[in-house]
CSV table of C-alpha atoms in Angstrom, one decimal:
chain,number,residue,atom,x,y,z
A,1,UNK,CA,42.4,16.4,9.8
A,2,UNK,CA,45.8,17.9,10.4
A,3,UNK,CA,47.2,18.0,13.6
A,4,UNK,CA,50.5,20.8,14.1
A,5,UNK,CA,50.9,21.8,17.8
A,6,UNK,CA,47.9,24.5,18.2
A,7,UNK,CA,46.5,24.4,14.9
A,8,UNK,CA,44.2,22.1,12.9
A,9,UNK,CA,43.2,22.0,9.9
A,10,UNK,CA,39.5,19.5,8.9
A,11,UNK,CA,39.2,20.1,5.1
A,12,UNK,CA,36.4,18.1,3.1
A,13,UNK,CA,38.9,16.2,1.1
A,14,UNK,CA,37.4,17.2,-2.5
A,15,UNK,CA,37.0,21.1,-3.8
A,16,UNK,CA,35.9,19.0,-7.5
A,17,UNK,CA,32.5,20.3,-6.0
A,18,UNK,CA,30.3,23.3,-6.4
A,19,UNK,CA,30.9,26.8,-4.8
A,20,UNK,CA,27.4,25.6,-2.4
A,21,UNK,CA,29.2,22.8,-1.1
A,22,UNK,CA,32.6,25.3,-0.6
A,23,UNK,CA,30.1,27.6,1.6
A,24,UNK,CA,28.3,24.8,3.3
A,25,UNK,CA,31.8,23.7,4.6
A,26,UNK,CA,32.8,27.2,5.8
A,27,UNK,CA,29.1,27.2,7.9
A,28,UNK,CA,30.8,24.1,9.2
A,29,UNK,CA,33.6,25.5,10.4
A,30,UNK,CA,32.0,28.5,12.0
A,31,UNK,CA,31.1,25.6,14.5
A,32,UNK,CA,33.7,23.3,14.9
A,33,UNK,CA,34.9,24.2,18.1
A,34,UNK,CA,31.3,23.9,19.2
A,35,UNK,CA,31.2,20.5,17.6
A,36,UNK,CA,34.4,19.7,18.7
A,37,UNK,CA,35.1,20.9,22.0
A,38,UNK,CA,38.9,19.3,22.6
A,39,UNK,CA,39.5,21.6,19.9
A,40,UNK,CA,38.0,24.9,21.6
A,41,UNK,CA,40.7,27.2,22.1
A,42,UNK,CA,42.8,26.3,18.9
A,43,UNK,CA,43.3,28.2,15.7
A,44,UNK,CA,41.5,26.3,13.4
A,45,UNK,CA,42.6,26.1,9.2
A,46,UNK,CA,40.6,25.0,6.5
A,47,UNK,CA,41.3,23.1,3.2
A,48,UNK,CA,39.9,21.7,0.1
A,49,UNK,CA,41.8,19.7,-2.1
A,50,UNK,CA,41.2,18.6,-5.6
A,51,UNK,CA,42.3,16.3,-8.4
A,52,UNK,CA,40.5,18.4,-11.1
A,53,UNK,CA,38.0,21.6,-10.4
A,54,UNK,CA,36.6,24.8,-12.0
A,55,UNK,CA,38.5,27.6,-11.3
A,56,UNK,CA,35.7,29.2,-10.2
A,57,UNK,CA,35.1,26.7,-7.3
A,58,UNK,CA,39.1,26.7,-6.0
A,59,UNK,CA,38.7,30.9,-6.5
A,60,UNK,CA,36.1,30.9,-4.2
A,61,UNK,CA,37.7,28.9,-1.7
A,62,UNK,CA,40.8,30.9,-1.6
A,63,UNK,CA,38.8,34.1,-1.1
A,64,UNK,CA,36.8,32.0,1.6
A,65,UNK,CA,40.5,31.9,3.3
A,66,UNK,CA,40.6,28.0,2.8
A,67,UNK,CA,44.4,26.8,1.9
A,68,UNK,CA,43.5,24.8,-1.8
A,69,UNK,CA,45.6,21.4,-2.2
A,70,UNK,CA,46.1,20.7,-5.4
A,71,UNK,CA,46.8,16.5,-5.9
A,72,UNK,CA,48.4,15.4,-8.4
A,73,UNK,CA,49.8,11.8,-8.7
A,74,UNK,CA,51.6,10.9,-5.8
A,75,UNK,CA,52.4,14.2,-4.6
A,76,UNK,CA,50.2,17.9,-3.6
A,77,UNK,CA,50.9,20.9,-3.4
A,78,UNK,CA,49.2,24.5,-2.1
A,79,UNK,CA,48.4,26.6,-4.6
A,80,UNK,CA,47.2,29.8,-2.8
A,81,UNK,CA,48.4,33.0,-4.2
A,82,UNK,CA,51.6,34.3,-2.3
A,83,UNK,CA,50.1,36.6,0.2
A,84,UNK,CA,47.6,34.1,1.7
A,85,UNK,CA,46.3,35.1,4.3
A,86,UNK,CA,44.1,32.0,6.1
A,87,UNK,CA,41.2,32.5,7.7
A,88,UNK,CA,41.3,30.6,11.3
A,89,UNK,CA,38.2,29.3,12.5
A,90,UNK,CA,37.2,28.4,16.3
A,91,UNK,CA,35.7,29.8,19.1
A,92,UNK,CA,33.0,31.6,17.1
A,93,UNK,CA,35.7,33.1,14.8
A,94,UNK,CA,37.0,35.6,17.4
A,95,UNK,CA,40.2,35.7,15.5
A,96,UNK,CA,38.7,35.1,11.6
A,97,UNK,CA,39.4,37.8,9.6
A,98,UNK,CA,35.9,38.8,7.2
A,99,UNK,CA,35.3,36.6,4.6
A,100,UNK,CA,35.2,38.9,1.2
């Protein structure tokens, strides 16, 4: 979890997965403020971050509105197409834009 000011950002720590397990972790976020209410009220990111994964997995995530963290030795970096636009999660998505 990422703490900045107003926002936070709970990411699942490895997008190396499936597309399921990219969907299961946007259900989760649907309810996060629910889950966490000292978070209610907050625009809320999401992130997956990977040390290798299929394109099609990190595509999906992107298109999901999730920033993607690429790792790579000792460093990261986002590799979201420039025009991004993430999808903020939190009180029932009233300000999410549709998922695609």
């Amino acid at each position: 979890m990422r703490h900045g000011g107003p926002e936070r950002t709970p990411g699942p720590g490895d997008a190396g997965g499936e597309v399921a397990d990219v969907d299961y972790f946007v259900e989760r976020l649907q309810d996060f403020a629910e889950l966490m209410p000292e978070y209610a009220g907050r625009r809320i990111y999401g992130a997956v971050a990977y040390l290798k994964a299929d394109a099609s997995v990190t595509v999906h995530a992107a298109r999901q509105g999730l920033y993607v963290i690429r790792a790579t030795g000792s460093s990261a970096s986002i590799t979201n197409a420039d025009g991004f636009t993430p999808r903020t999660f939190g009180r029932r998505n009233q300000h999410a834009r549709p998922a695609p």
